[in-house]
Short mmCIF file of C-alpha atoms (C1' of nucleotides) in Angstrom, two decimals:
data_model
loop_
_atom_site.label_atom_id
_atom_site.label_comp_id
_atom_site.label_asym_id
_atom_site.label_seq_id
_atom_site.Cartn_x
_atom_site.Cartn_y
_atom_site.Cartn_z
CA MET C 1 162.54 96.62 137.33
CA ASP C 2 159.07 97.67 137.67
CA PRO C 3 157.30 94.24 138.09
CA TRP C 4 154.06 95.40 136.26
CA ILE C 5 156.13 95.82 133.19
CA SER C 6 156.64 92.03 133.19
CA SER C 7 153.35 91.34 134.05
CA GLN C 8 151.78 92.61 130.93
CA PRO C 9 150.82 90.26 128.23
CA SER C 10 151.23 93.08 125.52
CA LEU C 11 154.52 93.71 126.47
CA SER C 12 156.08 90.40 127.36
CA LEU C 13 156.67 90.37 123.79
CA ASP C 14 154.99 86.58 123.63
CA LEU C 15 154.07 86.42 120.43
CA CYS C 16 152.96 82.98 120.53
CA VAL C 17 153.39 82.18 117.04
CA GLY C 18 151.57 79.28 116.27
CA LEU C 19 150.02 78.60 119.19
CA PRO C 20 146.24 79.86 120.50
CA PRO C 21 146.56 83.70 120.75
CA PRO C 22 146.13 84.34 124.51
CA LEU C 23 144.25 87.10 123.34
CA SER C 24 143.24 87.84 127.11
CA HIS C 25 142.13 91.18 128.97
CA HIS C 26 145.17 93.04 128.09
CA HIS C 27 143.04 95.58 126.68
CA HIS C 28 141.71 97.10 130.11
CA GLN C 29 145.81 96.92 131.12
CA ALA C 30 147.54 98.22 128.44
CA PRO C 31 145.64 99.39 125.25
CA ALA C 32 148.05 101.68 123.45
CA ALA C 33 150.22 98.89 123.42
CA ALA C 34 147.70 96.58 122.60
CA ALA C 35 146.91 98.65 119.63
CA ALA C 36 149.84 99.07 118.78
CA VAL C 37 150.80 95.70 118.46
CA ALA C 38 147.53 95.24 116.78
CA MET C 39 149.80 96.04 113.77
CA VAL C 40 151.24 93.03 112.89
CA LYS C 41 148.07 91.14 114.17
CA PRO C 42 146.85 89.93 111.14
CA LYS C 43 149.76 88.47 110.08
CA LEU C 44 149.98 86.84 113.17
CA GLN C 45 146.33 85.59 112.65
CA LEU C 46 147.32 84.37 109.11
CA VAL C 47 149.93 82.30 110.48
CA GLU C 48 147.44 81.20 113.06
CA GLU C 49 144.83 79.65 111.11
CA ASN C 50 147.08 77.33 108.97
CA PHE C 51 148.54 76.57 112.00
CA LEU C 52 145.48 75.19 113.52
CA GLN C 53 144.72 73.21 110.56
CA PRO C 54 145.02 69.86 111.27
CA LEU C 55 148.92 69.07 110.16
CA LYS C 56 149.66 66.86 107.47
CA LYS C 57 152.97 65.42 108.16
CA ASP C 58 155.14 64.44 110.81
CA PRO C 59 158.61 66.42 109.46
CA GLU C 60 156.58 69.18 108.86
CA VAL C 61 155.22 69.22 112.33
CA ALA C 62 159.01 68.58 113.53
CA ALA C 63 159.70 71.67 111.21
CA LEU C 64 157.08 73.51 112.59
CA GLU C 65 158.55 72.54 116.22
CA ALA C 66 162.00 73.65 115.45
CA GLU C 67 160.71 76.88 113.92
CA LEU C 68 159.05 77.68 117.05
CA GLN C 69 161.78 76.76 119.48
CA ARG C 70 164.00 79.30 117.36
CA MET C 71 160.93 81.99 117.86
CA SER C 72 160.65 81.53 121.48
CA ALA C 73 164.42 81.78 122.17
CA GLU C 74 164.16 85.06 120.00
CA ASN C 75 161.50 85.56 122.18
CA ARG C 76 163.44 85.47 125.52
CA GLN C 77 166.01 87.34 123.84
CA LEU C 78 163.49 90.03 123.28
CA SER C 79 162.03 90.09 126.41
CA GLU C 80 165.70 90.19 128.32
CA MET C 81 166.23 93.24 126.15
CA LEU C 82 163.00 94.89 127.45
CA ALA C 83 163.35 94.21 130.95
CA THR C 84 166.77 95.95 130.29
CA VAL C 85 165.05 98.91 128.87
CA ALA C 86 162.56 98.80 131.61
CA ALA C 87 164.88 99.04 134.30
CA LYS C 88 166.72 102.05 132.88
CA TYR C 89 163.53 103.54 132.31
CA ASP C 90 162.63 102.99 136.35
CA ALA C 91 165.98 104.77 136.84
CA LEU C 92 164.87 107.64 134.98
CA ARG C 93 161.89 108.12 136.12
CA GLY C 94 163.42 107.90 139.88
CA GLN C 95 165.53 110.82 138.82
CA PHE C 96 162.20 112.67 136.89
CA THR C 97 160.71 112.09 140.39
CA ASP C 98 163.38 113.59 142.35
CA MET C 99 163.63 116.55 140.24
CA VAL C 100 159.74 117.44 140.22
CA THR C 101 160.19 117.03 143.99
CA ALA C 102 162.76 119.18 144.27
CA GLY C 103 161.31 121.81 141.96
CA ALA C 104 158.40 121.52 143.75
CA GLY C 105 159.78 122.24 147.21
CA ALA C 106 161.67 125.51 145.62
CA GLY C 107 159.41 126.72 143.30
CA GLY C 108 156.01 126.29 145.65
CA GLY C 109 153.30 125.05 143.52
CA GLY C 110 155.12 125.71 139.85
CA ASN C 111 156.72 122.94 138.97
CA ASN C 112 157.02 123.35 135.58
CA PRO C 113 157.53 126.31 133.69
CA SER C 114 154.33 126.60 131.89
CA SER C 115 152.47 126.44 134.62
CA ALA C 116 153.45 129.61 135.59
CA SER C 117 151.17 131.26 132.44
CA GLU C 118 148.64 128.55 133.06
CA GLY C 119 148.43 129.63 136.53
CA GLY C 120 147.90 133.46 135.39
CA SER C 121 145.57 132.61 132.85
CA ALA C 122 143.75 131.08 135.27
CA SER C 123 143.53 133.71 137.56
CA VAL C 124 142.56 135.60 134.90
CA SER C 125 139.52 133.40 133.50
CA PRO C 126 137.29 132.94 136.38
CA SER C 127 136.29 136.62 136.84
CA SER C 128 135.12 136.61 132.84
CA ARG C 129 133.73 133.60 133.58
CA LYS C 130 132.17 134.80 136.64
CA ARG C 131 130.28 136.92 134.98
CA LYS C 132 128.40 134.27 132.66
CA SER C 133 128.07 131.72 135.34
CA GLU C 134 125.41 134.60 136.82
CA SER C 135 123.54 134.41 133.74
CA LEU C 136 123.85 130.99 133.01
CA GLU C 137 123.79 128.46 136.40
CA GLY C 138 122.45 130.57 139.39
CA GLY C 139 125.52 130.06 141.52
CA SER C 140 126.60 126.33 141.29
CA ASP C 141 127.57 125.21 144.69
CA SER C 142 128.77 121.55 143.27
CA PRO C 143 131.70 119.91 144.92
CA PRO C 144 135.03 120.82 143.82
CA PRO C 145 135.72 119.08 140.35
CA PRO C 146 137.45 115.95 139.68
CA PRO C 147 140.73 115.21 137.93
CA PRO C 148 139.09 113.36 134.94
CA PRO C 149 139.51 109.69 134.65
CA ALA C 150 141.85 110.17 132.31
CA ALA C 151 142.54 107.06 130.29
CA GLN C 152 145.70 108.24 128.38
CA HIS C 153 149.13 108.30 128.29
CA HIS C 154 149.79 111.11 131.12
CA LEU C 155 153.01 111.91 132.70
CA HIS C 156 151.80 113.67 135.19
CA MET C 157 148.71 114.95 137.18
CA ILE C 158 148.01 117.81 139.56
CA SER C 159 144.92 118.06 141.08
CA GLY C 160 145.52 122.02 141.16
CA GLY C 161 142.73 122.43 144.31
CA GLY C 162 141.77 125.96 143.25
CA GLY C 163 141.12 126.83 146.48
CA GLY C 164 143.89 125.14 148.10
CA ASP C 165 147.41 126.66 147.17
CA GLN C 166 146.30 128.93 144.65
CA MET C 167 144.99 130.77 148.25
CA GLU C 168 148.39 132.35 149.28
CA CYS C 169 147.21 135.73 148.91
CA THR C 170 147.81 137.83 151.76
CA SER C 171 147.90 141.45 150.02
CA GLY C 172 144.74 142.12 151.68
CA GLU C 173 141.96 141.89 149.43
CA PRO C 174 138.77 140.67 149.91
CA CYS C 175 137.18 140.85 146.60
CA LYS C 176 139.94 139.42 145.34
CA ARG C 177 139.77 136.82 147.66
CA ILE C 178 136.52 135.73 147.19
CA ARG C 179 137.10 135.64 143.52
CA GLU C 180 139.74 133.23 144.36
CA GLU C 181 137.13 131.13 146.33
CA CYS C 182 134.65 131.11 143.85
CA LYS C 183 137.26 129.71 141.30
CA PRO C 184 136.61 126.33 140.39
CA LYS C 185 138.98 124.03 141.11
CA ILE C 186 141.51 123.21 138.24
CA SER C 187 143.45 119.98 137.72
CA LYS C 188 146.40 119.50 135.00
CA LEU C 189 147.02 116.50 133.28
CA TYR C 190 150.23 116.42 131.35
CA VAL C 191 149.89 114.14 128.54
CA HIS C 192 152.87 112.59 126.60
CA ALA C 193 151.94 113.45 122.65
CA ASP C 194 153.78 113.05 119.50
CA PRO C 195 155.70 115.99 118.67
CA SER C 196 154.43 115.48 114.86
CA ASP C 197 150.80 115.09 116.22
CA LEU C 198 149.45 118.86 115.61
CA SER C 199 145.92 118.42 117.03
CA LEU C 200 145.54 119.20 120.80
CA VAL C 201 143.51 116.42 121.41
CA VAL C 202 143.80 114.93 125.04
CA LYS C 203 141.46 111.66 125.12
CA ASP C 204 140.05 111.61 128.51
CA GLY C 205 136.81 109.48 128.10
CA TYR C 206 134.78 112.69 127.97
CA GLN C 207 133.63 114.46 124.79
CA TRP C 208 134.69 117.79 124.43
CA ARG C 209 133.57 120.24 121.92
CA LYS C 210 136.72 122.70 120.61
CA TYR C 211 135.31 126.51 121.14
CA GLY C 212 138.25 128.20 120.59
CA GLN C 213 142.07 128.50 119.88
CA LYS C 214 144.68 130.63 121.00
CA VAL C 215 148.27 131.99 120.91
CA THR C 216 149.20 132.82 124.25
CA LYS C 217 152.09 135.34 124.69
CA ASP C 218 155.10 132.84 126.22
CA ASN C 219 154.11 130.14 124.45
CA PRO C 220 154.44 129.62 120.68
CA CYS C 221 151.72 126.58 120.40
CA PRO C 222 148.38 127.46 120.22
CA ARG C 223 146.24 126.82 123.29
CA ALA C 224 143.00 125.20 122.55
CA TYR C 225 139.59 125.42 124.49
CA PHE C 226 137.41 123.05 125.30
CA ARG C 227 133.93 122.40 126.50
CA CYS C 228 132.58 119.33 127.89
CA SER C 229 129.76 118.24 124.61
CA PHE C 230 128.56 115.21 126.44
CA ALA C 231 125.76 117.44 128.69
CA PRO C 232 124.73 120.76 127.40
CA THR C 233 124.77 122.05 131.12
CA CYS C 234 128.17 120.33 132.27
CA PRO C 235 130.17 123.48 133.25
CA VAL C 236 133.61 122.00 132.48
CA LYS C 237 136.31 123.01 130.16
CA LYS C 238 139.41 122.32 129.35
CA LYS C 239 142.46 124.09 127.55
CA VAL C 240 145.06 122.45 126.13
CA GLN C 241 148.82 123.59 125.31
CA ARG C 242 152.13 122.01 124.71
CA SER C 243 154.50 122.69 127.06
CA ALA C 244 156.66 125.86 125.90
CA GLU C 245 159.82 123.64 126.62
CA ASP C 246 159.03 120.08 125.92
CA ASN C 247 157.21 119.90 122.69
CA THR C 248 156.03 116.37 123.20
CA ILE C 249 153.83 117.20 126.67
CA LEU C 250 150.61 118.44 126.44
CA VAL C 251 149.49 120.07 129.44
CA ALA C 252 145.83 119.98 130.04
CA THR C 253 143.88 122.21 132.32
CA TYR C 254 140.83 121.49 133.13
CA GLU C 255 138.06 123.94 135.38
CA GLY C 256 135.26 123.08 136.73
CA ASP C 257 133.41 120.10 137.30
CA HIS C 258 131.13 117.26 135.72
CA ASN C 259 127.66 117.10 136.41
CA HIS C 260 127.27 114.03 134.56
CA GLY C 261 128.52 110.60 133.98
CA GLN C 262 131.39 109.22 132.00
CA PRO C 263 130.16 109.01 128.12
CA PRO C 264 130.06 105.36 127.12
CA ALA C 265 132.57 105.17 124.94
CA PRO C 266 135.85 104.68 127.13
CA ALA C 267 139.03 106.28 125.99
CA GLN C 268 140.84 103.16 125.67
CA GLN C 269 142.28 102.82 122.20
CA GLN C 270 144.57 105.69 121.85
CA GLN C 271 145.72 104.99 118.49
CA PRO C 272 147.66 108.09 118.26
CA THR C 273 145.88 110.14 115.50
CA SER C 274 149.30 111.35 114.58
CA ASP C 275 147.94 113.03 111.08
CA GLY C 276 148.37 116.40 112.06
CA SER C 277 145.18 117.28 110.80
CA GLY C 278 143.26 117.48 114.07
CA LYS C 279 140.39 117.52 111.46
CA SER C 280 137.87 114.53 112.31
CA SER C 281 139.82 113.35 115.19
CA ALA C 282 137.23 115.06 117.55
CA ALA C 283 138.45 116.37 120.27
CA GLY C 284 138.69 113.58 122.95
CA LYS C 285 135.90 111.73 121.67
CA PRO C 286 137.06 107.89 121.33
CA PRO C 287 137.14 107.16 117.46
CA HIS C 288 134.73 104.04 118.49
CA ALA C 289 133.37 102.30 121.32
CA PRO C 290 134.61 98.71 121.09
CA SER C 291 132.73 97.29 123.89
CA PRO C 292 128.97 97.95 123.48
CA SER C 293 128.45 97.96 127.38
CA PRO C 294 126.94 100.76 128.48
CA PRO C 295 128.40 103.16 130.95
CA ALA C 296 129.90 102.42 134.09
CA PRO C 297 127.91 103.77 136.93
CA THR C 298 129.35 107.34 136.69
CA PRO C 299 132.73 106.95 137.75
CA PRO C 300 133.91 110.10 137.37
CA LEU C 301 131.08 111.09 139.56
CA ALA C 302 132.67 109.41 142.31
CA LEU C 303 135.73 110.40 141.51
CA HIS C 304 134.70 113.74 142.15
CA HIS C 305 135.42 113.54 145.74
CA GLN C 306 138.41 111.69 145.95
CA THR C 307 141.49 112.73 147.85
CA GLU C 308 145.07 114.11 146.37
CA ALA C 309 146.38 110.64 147.25
CA VAL C 310 144.18 108.74 145.06
CA ALA C 311 144.90 111.62 142.02
CA VAL C 312 148.40 110.46 142.73
CA ALA C 313 147.89 106.75 142.38
CA ALA C 314 145.65 107.45 139.23
CA GLY C 315 148.80 109.51 137.96
CA GLU C 316 150.69 106.32 138.93
CA GLU C 317 148.12 104.24 136.92
CA LEU C 318 148.55 106.93 133.89
CA ILE C 319 152.57 106.63 134.18
CA ARG C 320 152.21 102.91 133.33
CA ARG C 321 149.77 103.41 130.45
CA ASN C 322 152.07 106.19 129.14
CA LEU C 323 155.52 103.56 129.55
CA ALA C 324 153.32 100.64 127.72
CA GLU C 325 152.58 103.03 124.50
CA HIS C 326 155.81 104.32 124.35
CA MET C 327 157.41 101.11 124.15
CA ALA C 328 155.06 99.55 121.75
CA MET C 329 155.39 102.68 119.67
CA THR C 330 159.19 102.45 120.04
CA LEU C 331 159.06 98.52 119.14
CA THR C 332 156.90 99.09 116.44
CA ARG C 333 158.71 102.23 114.69
CA ASP C 334 161.91 100.03 115.24
CA PRO C 335 162.83 98.87 111.66
CA SER C 336 165.12 96.35 112.75
CA PHE C 337 162.50 94.73 115.24
CA LYS C 338 160.12 95.23 112.25
CA ALA C 339 162.37 93.12 109.61
CA ALA C 340 162.83 90.56 112.24
CA LEU C 341 159.55 90.22 112.88
CA VAL C 342 158.27 90.07 109.13
CA THR C 343 161.29 87.59 108.38
CA ALA C 344 160.06 85.00 111.00
CA LEU C 345 156.58 85.12 109.56
CA SER C 346 156.97 85.51 106.18
CA GLY C 347 159.56 82.30 106.82
CA ARG C 348 156.35 80.78 108.63
CA ILE C 349 154.08 81.67 106.08
CA LEU C 350 156.27 80.12 103.26
CA GLU C 351 156.61 77.00 105.06
CA LEU C 352 152.93 76.80 105.25
CA SER C 353 151.97 77.93 102.17
CA PRO C 354 149.90 74.89 100.07
CA THR C 355 151.93 75.69 97.00
CA LYS C 356 154.88 74.71 98.70
CA ASP C 357 154.56 70.84 98.09
"C1'" DC W 1 122.40 118.54 106.74
"C1'" DG W 2 123.45 118.31 111.07
"C1'" DA W 3 127.66 118.46 114.25
"C1'" DT W 4 132.03 120.16 114.73
"C1'" DT W 5 135.82 123.17 113.56
"C1'" DT W 6 138.48 127.19 112.38
"C1'" DT W 7 139.18 131.47 113.39
"C1'" DG W 8 138.84 136.83 113.14
"C1'" DA W 9 136.49 139.91 116.30
"C1'" DC W 10 134.79 140.72 120.50
"C1'" DC W 11 134.58 141.43 125.39
"C1'" DT W 12 136.86 141.94 129.97
"C1'" DG W 13 140.24 141.97 133.44
"C1'" DC W 14 144.74 143.77 134.79
"C1'" DG W 15 149.17 146.13 135.04
"C1'" DC W 16 151.60 150.59 134.03
"C1'" DG J 1 142.83 155.74 130.76
"C1'" DC J 2 145.71 152.75 127.62
"C1'" DG J 3 147.48 149.09 125.98
"C1'" DC J 4 147.98 144.14 126.42
"C1'" DA J 5 146.69 139.12 126.85
"C1'" DG J 6 143.54 135.76 128.58
"C1'" DG J 7 139.22 133.63 127.29
"C1'" DT J 8 134.72 133.56 124.71
"C1'" DC J 9 131.41 134.75 120.85
"C1'" DA J 10 129.43 133.27 116.21
"C1'" DA J 11 129.78 133.12 111.55
"C1'" DA J 12 132.12 130.31 107.76
"C1'" DA J 13 134.08 126.02 106.24
"C1'" DT J 14 134.58 121.49 106.91
"C1'" DC J 15 133.34 116.52 107.23
"C1'" DG J 16 130.75 112.44 107.97
#
DNA sequence: CGATTTTGACCTGCGC
DNA sequence: GCGCAGGTCAAAATCG
């Protein structure tokens, strides 16, 4: 089992009913899970407020303690269930990793069926972008683009390295080769998204402005084109498209390099805005910033020169976040879990109700 | 009313 | 040269 899971406060199912809430720092670790659990939080707070009041009678205290013990037992049960689920997930993840590794070894770079089309389009776009770059920025020899500091539930991140593995052209076409070399670095993110969520929004901490959408040939799902709107001169572009094979996977392709720091709004809360409207959910724009603290001293710029190993490490972190959110969503969507929770809480509320005596 | 999204038209590169 | 497909533009629509 993944030790990380058991260390996550928001995943330990430690509801702490009746106790001062350990509202600690898990916002930084598993914001999505915290957000999901927040659905039941108001009820908990209601209970807590009553519980923190001076206790009236000893029998009542005894009853509450008994109830607390019962809840604790239930909590332990749920924790065990979670451990089992996590173990199964770990096994599946191992299998998935093996499959990906095997696929990469055989395909030589194309580990995703959709990556063929992505790569194909990427090989076309630079030329058109080149003509633009001639007029816009005078040959920015900016460093290779960074994998953006993704703060969402990413499944996989691949730092494409526009210069690296895509330079396999041996047909001896100098012009083509030069074009390839001028190509901005491309990195891909594989993001797990709710299939019902029709919006092609990948919240990665940056502000994006959508400037186009296109249905591509080999994928019925439209591809959305985004531009970094935080800085007018930022050359970074992003393409987001659902995987043709798995509708729950969003493939985000980043091109270019941010020439600015990360916007102040952290992409921490990834409330699944699965309203399908895709309207007011500005692309990549976090709904609101929970902490008014100023932006960190431009971590993205620091990340720009990270090695691929770091990118992989970030991918691991993202996988964990993804797991956290997925589990939280699964739990909160489980009717039996909700029913049990509501039963326990309503019983407690009735017990503490002033109209009781 | 300004910012953002939508969407059809246009441009460009590539393969045949 | 032609057609196709991807990428971008820009006017209209929409939202806060």
